PDB file of C-alpha atoms in Angstrom:
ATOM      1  CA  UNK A 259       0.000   0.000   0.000  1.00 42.00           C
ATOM      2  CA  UNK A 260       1.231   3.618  -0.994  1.00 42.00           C
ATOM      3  CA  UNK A 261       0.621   6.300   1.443  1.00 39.00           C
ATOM      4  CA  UNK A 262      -0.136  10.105  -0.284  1.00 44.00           C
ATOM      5  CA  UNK A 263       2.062  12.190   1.386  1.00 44.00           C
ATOM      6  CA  UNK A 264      -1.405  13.741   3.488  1.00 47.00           C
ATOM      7  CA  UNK A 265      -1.780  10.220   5.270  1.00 44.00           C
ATOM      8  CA  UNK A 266       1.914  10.031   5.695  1.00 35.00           C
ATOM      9  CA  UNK A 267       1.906  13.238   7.357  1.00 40.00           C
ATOM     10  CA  UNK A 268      -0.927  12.028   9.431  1.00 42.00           C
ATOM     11  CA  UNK A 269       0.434   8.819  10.309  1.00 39.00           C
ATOM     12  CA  UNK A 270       3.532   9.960  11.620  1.00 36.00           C
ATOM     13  CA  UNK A 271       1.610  12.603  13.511  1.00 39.00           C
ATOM     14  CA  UNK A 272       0.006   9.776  15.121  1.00 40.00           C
ATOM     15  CA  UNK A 273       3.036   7.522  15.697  1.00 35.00           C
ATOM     16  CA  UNK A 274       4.428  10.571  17.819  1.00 39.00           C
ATOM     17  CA  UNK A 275       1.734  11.627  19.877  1.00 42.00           C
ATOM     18  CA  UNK A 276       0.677   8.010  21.021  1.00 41.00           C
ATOM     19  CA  UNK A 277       2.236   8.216  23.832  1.00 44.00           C
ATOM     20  CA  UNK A 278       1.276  11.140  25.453  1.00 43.00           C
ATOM     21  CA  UNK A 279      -2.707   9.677  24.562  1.00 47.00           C
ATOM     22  CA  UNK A 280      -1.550   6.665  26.159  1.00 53.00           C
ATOM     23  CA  UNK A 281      -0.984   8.829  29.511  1.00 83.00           C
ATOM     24  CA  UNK A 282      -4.592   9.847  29.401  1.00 88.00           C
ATOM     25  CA  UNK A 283      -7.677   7.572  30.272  1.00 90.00           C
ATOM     26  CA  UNK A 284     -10.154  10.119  28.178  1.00 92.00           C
ATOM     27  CA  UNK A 285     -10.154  13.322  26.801  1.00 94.00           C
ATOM     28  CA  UNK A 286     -13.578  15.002  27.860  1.00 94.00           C
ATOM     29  CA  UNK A 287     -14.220  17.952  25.698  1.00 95.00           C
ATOM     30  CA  UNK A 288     -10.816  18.943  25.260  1.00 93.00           C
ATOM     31  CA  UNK A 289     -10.080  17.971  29.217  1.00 93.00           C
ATOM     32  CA  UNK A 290      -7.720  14.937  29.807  1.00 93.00           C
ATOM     33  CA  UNK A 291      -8.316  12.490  32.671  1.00 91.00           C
ATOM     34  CA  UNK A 292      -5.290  11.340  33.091  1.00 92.00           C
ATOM     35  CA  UNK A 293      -4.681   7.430  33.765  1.00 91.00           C
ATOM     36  CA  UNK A 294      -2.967   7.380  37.080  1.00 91.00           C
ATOM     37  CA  UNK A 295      -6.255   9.176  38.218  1.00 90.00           C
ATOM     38  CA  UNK A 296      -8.038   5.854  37.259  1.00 89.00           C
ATOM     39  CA  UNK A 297      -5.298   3.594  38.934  1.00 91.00           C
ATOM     40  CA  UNK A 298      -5.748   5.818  42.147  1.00 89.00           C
ATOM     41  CA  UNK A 299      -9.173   5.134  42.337  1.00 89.00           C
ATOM     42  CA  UNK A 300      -8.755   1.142  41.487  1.00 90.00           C
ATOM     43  CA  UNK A 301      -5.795   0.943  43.896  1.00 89.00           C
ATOM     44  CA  UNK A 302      -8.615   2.755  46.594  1.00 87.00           C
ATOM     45  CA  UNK A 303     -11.171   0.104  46.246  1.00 87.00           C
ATOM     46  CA  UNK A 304      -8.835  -2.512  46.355  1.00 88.00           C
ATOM     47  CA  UNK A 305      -7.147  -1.544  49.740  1.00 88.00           C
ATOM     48  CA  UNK A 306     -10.721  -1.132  51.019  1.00 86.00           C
ATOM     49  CA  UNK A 307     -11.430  -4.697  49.969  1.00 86.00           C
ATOM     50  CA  UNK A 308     -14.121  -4.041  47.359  1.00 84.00           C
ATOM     51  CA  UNK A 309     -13.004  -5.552  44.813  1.00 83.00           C
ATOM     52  CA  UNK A 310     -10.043  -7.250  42.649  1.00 88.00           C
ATOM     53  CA  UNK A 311      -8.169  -5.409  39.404  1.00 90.00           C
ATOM     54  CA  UNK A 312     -10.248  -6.307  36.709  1.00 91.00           C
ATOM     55  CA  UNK A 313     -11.052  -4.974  33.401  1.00 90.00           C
ATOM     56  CA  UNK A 314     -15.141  -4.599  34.573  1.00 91.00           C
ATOM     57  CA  UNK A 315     -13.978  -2.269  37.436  1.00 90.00           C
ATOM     58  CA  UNK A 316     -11.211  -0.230  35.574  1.00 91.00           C
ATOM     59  CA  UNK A 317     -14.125   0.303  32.687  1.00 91.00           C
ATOM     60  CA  UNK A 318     -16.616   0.981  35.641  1.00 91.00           C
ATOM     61  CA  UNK A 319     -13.739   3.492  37.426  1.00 91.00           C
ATOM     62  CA  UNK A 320     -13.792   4.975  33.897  1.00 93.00           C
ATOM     63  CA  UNK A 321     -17.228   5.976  33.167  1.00 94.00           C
ATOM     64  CA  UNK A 322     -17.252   7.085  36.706  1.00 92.00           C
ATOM     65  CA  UNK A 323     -14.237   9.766  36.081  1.00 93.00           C
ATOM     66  CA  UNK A 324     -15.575  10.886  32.654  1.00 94.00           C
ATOM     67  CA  UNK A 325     -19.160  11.325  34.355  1.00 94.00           C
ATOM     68  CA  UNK A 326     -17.755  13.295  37.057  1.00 93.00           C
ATOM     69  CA  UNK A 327     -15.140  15.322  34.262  1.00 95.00           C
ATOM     70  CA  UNK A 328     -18.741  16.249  32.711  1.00 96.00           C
ATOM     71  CA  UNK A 329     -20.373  17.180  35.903  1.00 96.00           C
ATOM     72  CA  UNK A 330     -17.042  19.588  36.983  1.00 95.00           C
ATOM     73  CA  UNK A 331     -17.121  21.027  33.506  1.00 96.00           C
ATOM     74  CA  UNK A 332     -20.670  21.673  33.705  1.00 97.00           C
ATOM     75  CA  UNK A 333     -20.343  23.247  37.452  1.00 96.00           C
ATOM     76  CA  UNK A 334     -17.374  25.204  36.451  1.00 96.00           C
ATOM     77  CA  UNK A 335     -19.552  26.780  33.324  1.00 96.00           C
ATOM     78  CA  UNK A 336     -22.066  27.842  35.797  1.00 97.00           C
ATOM     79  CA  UNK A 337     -19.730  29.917  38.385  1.00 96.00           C
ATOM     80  CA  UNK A 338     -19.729  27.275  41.419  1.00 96.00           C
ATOM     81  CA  UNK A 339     -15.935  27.155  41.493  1.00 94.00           C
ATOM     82  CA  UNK A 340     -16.227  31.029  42.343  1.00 95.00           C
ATOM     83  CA  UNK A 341     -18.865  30.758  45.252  1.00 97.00           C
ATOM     84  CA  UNK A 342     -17.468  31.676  48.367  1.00 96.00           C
ATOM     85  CA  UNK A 343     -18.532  28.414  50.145  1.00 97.00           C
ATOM     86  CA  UNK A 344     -17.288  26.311  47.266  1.00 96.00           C
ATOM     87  CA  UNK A 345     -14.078  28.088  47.604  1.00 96.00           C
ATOM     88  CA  UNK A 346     -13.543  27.322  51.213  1.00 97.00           C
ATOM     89  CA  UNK A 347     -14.083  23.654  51.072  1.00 96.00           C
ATOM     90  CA  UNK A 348     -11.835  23.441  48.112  1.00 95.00           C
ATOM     91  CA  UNK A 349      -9.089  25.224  50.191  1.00 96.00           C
ATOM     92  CA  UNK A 350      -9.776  23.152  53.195  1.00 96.00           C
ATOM     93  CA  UNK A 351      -9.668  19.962  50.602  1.00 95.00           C
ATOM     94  CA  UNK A 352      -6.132  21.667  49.589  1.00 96.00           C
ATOM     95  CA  UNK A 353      -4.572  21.678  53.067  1.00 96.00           C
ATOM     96  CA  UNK A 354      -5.514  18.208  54.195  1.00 96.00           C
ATOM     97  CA  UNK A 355      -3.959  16.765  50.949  1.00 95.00           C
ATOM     98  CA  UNK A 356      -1.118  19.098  51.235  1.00 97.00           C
ATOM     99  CA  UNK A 357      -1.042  18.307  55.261  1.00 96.00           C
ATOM    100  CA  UNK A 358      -1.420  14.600  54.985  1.00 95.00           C
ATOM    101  CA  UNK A 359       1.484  14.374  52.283  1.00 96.00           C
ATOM    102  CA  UNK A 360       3.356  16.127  54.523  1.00 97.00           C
ATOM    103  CA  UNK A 361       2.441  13.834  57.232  1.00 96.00           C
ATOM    104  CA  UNK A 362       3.167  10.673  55.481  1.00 95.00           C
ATOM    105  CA  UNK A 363       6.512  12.182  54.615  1.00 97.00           C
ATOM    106  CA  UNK A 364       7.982  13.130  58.011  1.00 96.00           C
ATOM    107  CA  UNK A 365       6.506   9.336  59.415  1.00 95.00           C
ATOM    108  CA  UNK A 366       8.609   7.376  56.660  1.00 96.00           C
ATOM    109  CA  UNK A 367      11.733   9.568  57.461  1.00 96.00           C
ATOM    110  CA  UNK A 368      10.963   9.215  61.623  1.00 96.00           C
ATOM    111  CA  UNK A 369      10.212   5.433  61.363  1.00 95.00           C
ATOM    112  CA  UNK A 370       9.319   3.560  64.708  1.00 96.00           C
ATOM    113  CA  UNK A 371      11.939   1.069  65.508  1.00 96.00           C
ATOM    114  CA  UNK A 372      11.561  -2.186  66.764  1.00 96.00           C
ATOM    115  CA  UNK A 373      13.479  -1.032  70.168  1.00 97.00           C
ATOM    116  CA  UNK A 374      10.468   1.276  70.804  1.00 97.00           C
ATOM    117  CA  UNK A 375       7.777  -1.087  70.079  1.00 97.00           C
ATOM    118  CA  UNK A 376       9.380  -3.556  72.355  1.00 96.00           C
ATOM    119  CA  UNK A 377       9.527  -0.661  74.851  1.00 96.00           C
ATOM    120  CA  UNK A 378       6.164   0.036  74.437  1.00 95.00           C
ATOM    121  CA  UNK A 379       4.981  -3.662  75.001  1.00 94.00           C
ATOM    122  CA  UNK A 380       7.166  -4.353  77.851  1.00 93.00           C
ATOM    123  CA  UNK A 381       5.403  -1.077  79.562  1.00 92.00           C
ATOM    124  CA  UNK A 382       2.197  -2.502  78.637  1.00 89.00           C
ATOM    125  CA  UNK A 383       2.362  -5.324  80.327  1.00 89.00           C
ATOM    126  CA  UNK A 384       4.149  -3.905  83.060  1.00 87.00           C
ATOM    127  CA  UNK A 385       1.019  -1.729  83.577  1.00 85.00           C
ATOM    128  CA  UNK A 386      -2.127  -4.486  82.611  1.00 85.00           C
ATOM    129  CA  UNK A 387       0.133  -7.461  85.096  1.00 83.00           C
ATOM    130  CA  UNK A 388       0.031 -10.703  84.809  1.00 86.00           C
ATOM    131  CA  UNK A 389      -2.653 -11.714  86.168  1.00 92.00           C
ATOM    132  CA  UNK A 390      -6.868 -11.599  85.677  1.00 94.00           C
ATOM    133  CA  UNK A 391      -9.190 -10.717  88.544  1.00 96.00           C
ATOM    134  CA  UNK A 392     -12.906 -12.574  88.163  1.00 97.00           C
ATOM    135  CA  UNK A 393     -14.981  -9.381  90.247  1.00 97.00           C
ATOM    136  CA  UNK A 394     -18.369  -9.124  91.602  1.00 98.00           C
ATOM    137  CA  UNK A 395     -19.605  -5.775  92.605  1.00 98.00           C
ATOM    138  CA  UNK A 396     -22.661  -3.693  94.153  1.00 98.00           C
ATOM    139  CA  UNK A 397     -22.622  -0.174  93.801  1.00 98.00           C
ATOM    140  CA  UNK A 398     -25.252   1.815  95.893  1.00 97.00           C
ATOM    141  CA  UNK A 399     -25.308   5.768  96.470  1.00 95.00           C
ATOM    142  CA  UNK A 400     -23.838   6.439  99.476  1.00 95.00           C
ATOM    143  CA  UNK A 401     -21.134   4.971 102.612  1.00 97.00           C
ATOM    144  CA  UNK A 402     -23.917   4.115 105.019  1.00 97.00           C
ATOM    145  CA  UNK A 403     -25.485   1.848 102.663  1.00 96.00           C
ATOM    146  CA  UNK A 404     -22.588   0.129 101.659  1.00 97.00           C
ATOM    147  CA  UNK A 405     -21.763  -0.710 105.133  1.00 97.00           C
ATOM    148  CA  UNK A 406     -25.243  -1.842 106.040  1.00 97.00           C
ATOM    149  CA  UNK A 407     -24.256  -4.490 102.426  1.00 97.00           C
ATOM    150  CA  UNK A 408     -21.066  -5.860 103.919  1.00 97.00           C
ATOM    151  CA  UNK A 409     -23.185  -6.417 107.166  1.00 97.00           C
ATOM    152  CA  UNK A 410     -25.635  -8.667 105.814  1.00 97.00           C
ATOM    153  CA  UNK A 411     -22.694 -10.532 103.520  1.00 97.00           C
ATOM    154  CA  UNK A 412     -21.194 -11.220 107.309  1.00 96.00           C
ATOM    155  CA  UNK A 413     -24.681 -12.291 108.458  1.00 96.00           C
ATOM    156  CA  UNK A 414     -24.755 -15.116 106.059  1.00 96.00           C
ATOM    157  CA  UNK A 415     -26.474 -13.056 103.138  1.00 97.00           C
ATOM    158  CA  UNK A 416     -25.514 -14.339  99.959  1.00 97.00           C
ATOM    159  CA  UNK A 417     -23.374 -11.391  97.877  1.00 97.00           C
ATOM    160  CA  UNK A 418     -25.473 -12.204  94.109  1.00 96.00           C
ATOM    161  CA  UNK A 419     -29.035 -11.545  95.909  1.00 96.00           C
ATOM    162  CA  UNK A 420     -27.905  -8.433  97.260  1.00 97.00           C
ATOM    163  CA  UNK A 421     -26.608  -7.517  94.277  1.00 97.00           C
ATOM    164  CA  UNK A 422     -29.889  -7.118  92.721  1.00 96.00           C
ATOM    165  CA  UNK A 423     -30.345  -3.590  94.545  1.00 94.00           C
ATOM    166  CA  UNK A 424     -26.742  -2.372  92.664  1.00 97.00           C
ATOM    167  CA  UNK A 425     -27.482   1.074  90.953  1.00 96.00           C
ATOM    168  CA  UNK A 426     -24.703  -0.996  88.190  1.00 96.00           C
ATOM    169  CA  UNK A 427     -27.691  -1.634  86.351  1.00 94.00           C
ATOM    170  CA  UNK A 428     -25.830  -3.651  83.465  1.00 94.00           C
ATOM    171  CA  UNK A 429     -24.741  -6.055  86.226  1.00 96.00           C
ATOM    172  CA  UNK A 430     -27.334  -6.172  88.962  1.00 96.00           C
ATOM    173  CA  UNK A 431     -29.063  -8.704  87.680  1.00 94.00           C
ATOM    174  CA  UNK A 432     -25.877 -11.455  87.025  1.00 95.00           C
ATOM    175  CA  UNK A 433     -24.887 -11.164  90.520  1.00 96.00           C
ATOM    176  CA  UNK A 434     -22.694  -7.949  90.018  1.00 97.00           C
ATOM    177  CA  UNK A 435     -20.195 -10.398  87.968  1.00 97.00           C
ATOM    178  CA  UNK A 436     -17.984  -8.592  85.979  1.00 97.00           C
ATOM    179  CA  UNK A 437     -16.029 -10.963  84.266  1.00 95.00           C
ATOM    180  CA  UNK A 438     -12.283 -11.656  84.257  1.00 94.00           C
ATOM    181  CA  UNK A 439     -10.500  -8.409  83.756  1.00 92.00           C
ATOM    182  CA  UNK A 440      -6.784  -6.749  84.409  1.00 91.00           C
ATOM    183  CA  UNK A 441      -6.494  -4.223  87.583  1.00 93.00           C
ATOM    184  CA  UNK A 442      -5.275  -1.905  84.406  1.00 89.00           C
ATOM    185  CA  UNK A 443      -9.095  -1.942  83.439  1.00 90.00           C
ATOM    186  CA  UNK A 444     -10.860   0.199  86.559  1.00 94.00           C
ATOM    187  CA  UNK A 445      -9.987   3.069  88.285  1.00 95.00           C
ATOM    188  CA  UNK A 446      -7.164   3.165  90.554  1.00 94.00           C
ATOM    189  CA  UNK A 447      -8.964   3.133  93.784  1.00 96.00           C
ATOM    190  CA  UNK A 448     -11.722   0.480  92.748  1.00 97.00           C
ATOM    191  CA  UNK A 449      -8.672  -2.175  91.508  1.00 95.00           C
ATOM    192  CA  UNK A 450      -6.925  -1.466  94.659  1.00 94.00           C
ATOM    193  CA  UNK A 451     -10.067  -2.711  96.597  1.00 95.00           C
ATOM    194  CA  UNK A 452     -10.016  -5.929  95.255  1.00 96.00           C
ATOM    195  CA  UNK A 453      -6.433  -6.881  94.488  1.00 93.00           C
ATOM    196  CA  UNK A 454      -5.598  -7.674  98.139  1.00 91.00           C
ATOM    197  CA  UNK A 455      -8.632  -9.876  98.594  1.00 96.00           C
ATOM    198  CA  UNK A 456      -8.380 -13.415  98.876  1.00 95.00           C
ATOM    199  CA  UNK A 457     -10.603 -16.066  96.702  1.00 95.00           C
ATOM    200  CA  UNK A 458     -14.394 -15.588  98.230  1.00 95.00           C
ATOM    201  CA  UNK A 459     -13.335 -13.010 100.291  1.00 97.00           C
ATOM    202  CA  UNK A 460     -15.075  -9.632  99.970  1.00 97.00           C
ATOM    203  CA  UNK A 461     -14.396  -5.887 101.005  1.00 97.00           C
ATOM    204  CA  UNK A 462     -14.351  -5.156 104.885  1.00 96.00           C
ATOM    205  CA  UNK A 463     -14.966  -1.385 104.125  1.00 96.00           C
ATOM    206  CA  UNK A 464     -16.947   0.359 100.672  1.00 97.00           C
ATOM    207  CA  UNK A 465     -14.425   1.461  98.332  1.00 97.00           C
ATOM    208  CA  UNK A 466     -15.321   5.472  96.940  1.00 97.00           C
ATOM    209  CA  UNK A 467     -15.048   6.066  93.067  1.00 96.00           C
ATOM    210  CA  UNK A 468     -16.722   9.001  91.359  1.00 95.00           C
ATOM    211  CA  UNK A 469     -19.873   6.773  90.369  1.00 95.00           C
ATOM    212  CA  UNK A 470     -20.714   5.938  94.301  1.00 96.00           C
ATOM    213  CA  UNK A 471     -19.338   3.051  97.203  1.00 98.00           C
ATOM    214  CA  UNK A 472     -18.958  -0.413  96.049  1.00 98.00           C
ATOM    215  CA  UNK A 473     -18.733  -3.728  97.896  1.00 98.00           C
ATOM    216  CA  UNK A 474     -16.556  -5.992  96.126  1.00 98.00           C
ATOM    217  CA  UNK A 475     -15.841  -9.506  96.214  1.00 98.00           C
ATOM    218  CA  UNK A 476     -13.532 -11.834  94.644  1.00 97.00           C
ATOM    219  CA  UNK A 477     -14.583 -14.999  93.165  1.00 97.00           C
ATOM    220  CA  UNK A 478     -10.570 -15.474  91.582  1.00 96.00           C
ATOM    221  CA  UNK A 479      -7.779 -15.303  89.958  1.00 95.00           C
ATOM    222  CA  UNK A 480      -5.871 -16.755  87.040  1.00 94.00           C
ATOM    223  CA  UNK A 481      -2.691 -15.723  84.557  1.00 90.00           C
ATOM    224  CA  UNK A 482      -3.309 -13.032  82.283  1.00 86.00           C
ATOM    225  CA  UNK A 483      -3.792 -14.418  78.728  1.00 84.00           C
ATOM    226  CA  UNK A 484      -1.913 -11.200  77.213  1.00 84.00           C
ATOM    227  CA  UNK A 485      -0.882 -10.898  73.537  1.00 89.00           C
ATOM    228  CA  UNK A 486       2.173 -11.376  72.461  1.00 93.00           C
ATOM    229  CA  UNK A 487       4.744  -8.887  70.863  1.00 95.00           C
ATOM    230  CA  UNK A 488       4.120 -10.323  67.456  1.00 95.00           C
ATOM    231  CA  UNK A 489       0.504 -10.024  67.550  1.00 95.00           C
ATOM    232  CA  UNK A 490       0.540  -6.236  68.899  1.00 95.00           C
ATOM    233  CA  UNK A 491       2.891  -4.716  67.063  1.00 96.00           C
ATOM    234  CA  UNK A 492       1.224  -3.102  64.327  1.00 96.00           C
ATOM    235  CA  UNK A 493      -0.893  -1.145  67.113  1.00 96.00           C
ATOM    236  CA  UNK A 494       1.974  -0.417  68.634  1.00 96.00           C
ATOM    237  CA  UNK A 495       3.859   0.776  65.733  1.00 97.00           C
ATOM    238  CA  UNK A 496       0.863   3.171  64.448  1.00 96.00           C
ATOM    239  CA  UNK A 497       0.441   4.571  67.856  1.00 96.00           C
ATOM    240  CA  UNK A 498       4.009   5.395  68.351  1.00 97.00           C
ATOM    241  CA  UNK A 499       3.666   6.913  64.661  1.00 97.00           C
ATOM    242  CA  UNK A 500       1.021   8.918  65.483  1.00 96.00           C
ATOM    243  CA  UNK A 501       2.798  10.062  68.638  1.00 96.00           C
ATOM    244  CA  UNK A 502       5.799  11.055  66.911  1.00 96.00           C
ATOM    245  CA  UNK A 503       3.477  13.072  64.599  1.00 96.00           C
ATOM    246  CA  UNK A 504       1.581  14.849  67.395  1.00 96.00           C
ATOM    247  CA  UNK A 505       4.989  15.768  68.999  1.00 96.00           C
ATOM    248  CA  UNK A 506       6.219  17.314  65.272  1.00 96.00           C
ATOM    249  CA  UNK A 507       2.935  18.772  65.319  1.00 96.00           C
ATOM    250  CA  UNK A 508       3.352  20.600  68.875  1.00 95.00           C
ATOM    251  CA  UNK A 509       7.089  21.696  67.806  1.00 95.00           C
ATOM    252  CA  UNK A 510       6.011  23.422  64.802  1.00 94.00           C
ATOM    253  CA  UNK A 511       2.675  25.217  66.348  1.00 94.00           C
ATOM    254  CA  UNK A 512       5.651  26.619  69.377  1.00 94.00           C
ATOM    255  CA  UNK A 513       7.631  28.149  66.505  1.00 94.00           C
ATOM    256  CA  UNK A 514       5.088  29.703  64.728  1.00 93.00           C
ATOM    257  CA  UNK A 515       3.617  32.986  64.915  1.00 92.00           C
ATOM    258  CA  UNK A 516      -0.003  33.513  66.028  1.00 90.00           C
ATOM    259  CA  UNK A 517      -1.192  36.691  66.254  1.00 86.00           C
TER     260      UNK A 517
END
């Protein structure tokens, strides 16, 4: 086949712009979407596990970006890029991309190392301890009743009845149990009540917390079933991340300027 030098021309035009088209997923009047927008959006669904790379969702991912190309275009010809509101959310779009960049940035460079996370775990299990406390407990308003409580336990009363009268609602009815649990899980002064009881053995005097007295009793005690290092560390690791980001966060808002 001869080409006339026209279709020559034309075919070599095409040859040498192919690649830049190649870059784009459409062209919507005049507008490119460019590809990498589309293999944003797949890579999006996919990390939010819903669905797999596939030529159905990249087509779907498409029609969705030209629609939306269409609806901007169509917005933008009608003035609602120049609204004030419109133009605050778009710069309040602007810094969290520009923030969160930023944020991702400083966390790769300031990575957590496995020294810290080990740290970390070793301090929390030095707070939960190593061992479980099964806890019963009646909570009423005020000293006078708590101390009439312990009398009747003394008297031969049996601790679960009582515990019907416990302003603890969500336990008064199952005998004030609740459940196996680390002193690290109540307050202070409500874990110190119970942690030097023996088995059976149950408060001599109401022990104060903000909510009221409680009478507490001890039904026992086993080894903590904590997790191990392995199984934590990813918690760990974005917590210490996000600490390390909060403490950038604080050193840059002390250096600035505020007026």
């Amino acid at each position: 086949m001869t080409f006339k030098p026209a279709r020559l021309l034309l075919a070599l035009i095409a040859i040498a712009v192919s690649p830049a088209f190649a870059q784009n997923l459409a062209v919507v009047n005049g507008k490119a979407i460019p590809s990498s927008r589309a293999d944003q959006a797949v890579k999006q669904v996919i990390s939010q596990g819903q669905g797999q790379d596939s030529p159905e969702l990249r087509n779907a991912v498409k029609q969705q970006l030209i629609a939306r190309e269409v609806m901007m275009q169509e917005a933008v010809k009608q003035g609602y890029d120049k609204k004030p509101e419109v133009k605050d959310a778009l710069e309040s779009a602007r810094q969290a991309i520009v923030v969160n960049a930023l944020a991702r940035d400083y966390i790769s460079k300031h990575p957590v190392t496995d020294a810290e996370v080990k740290a970390e775990y070793d301090k929390f299990t030095k707070q939960t301890g190593d061992k479980e406390y099964h806890v019963r407990h009646i909570l009423v308003e005020n000293e006078a009743d708590a101390n009439a409580l312990i009398a009747k336990i003394k008297g031969g009363a049996k601790f679960e009845d009582l515990a019907k009268q416990s302003k603890d609602t969500g336990t008064a009815n199952n005998g004030g149990d609740l459940d196996w649990a680390t002193p690290a899980s109540f307050p202070p002064e409500f874990a110190a009540g119970f942690t030097s009881l023996q088995k059976g053995q149950v408060t001599e005097k109401p022990v104060k917390t903000q909510v009221g007295y409680h009478v507490i009793k001890l039904d026992d005690v086993r080894q903590a079933k904590l997790p191990t290092l392995d199984e934590v560390k990813p918690q760990i690791q974005d917590a210490l991340s996000q600490q390390k980001l909060a403490s950038f966060q604080e050193e840059m808002v002390k250096k600035a300027k505020v007026q």
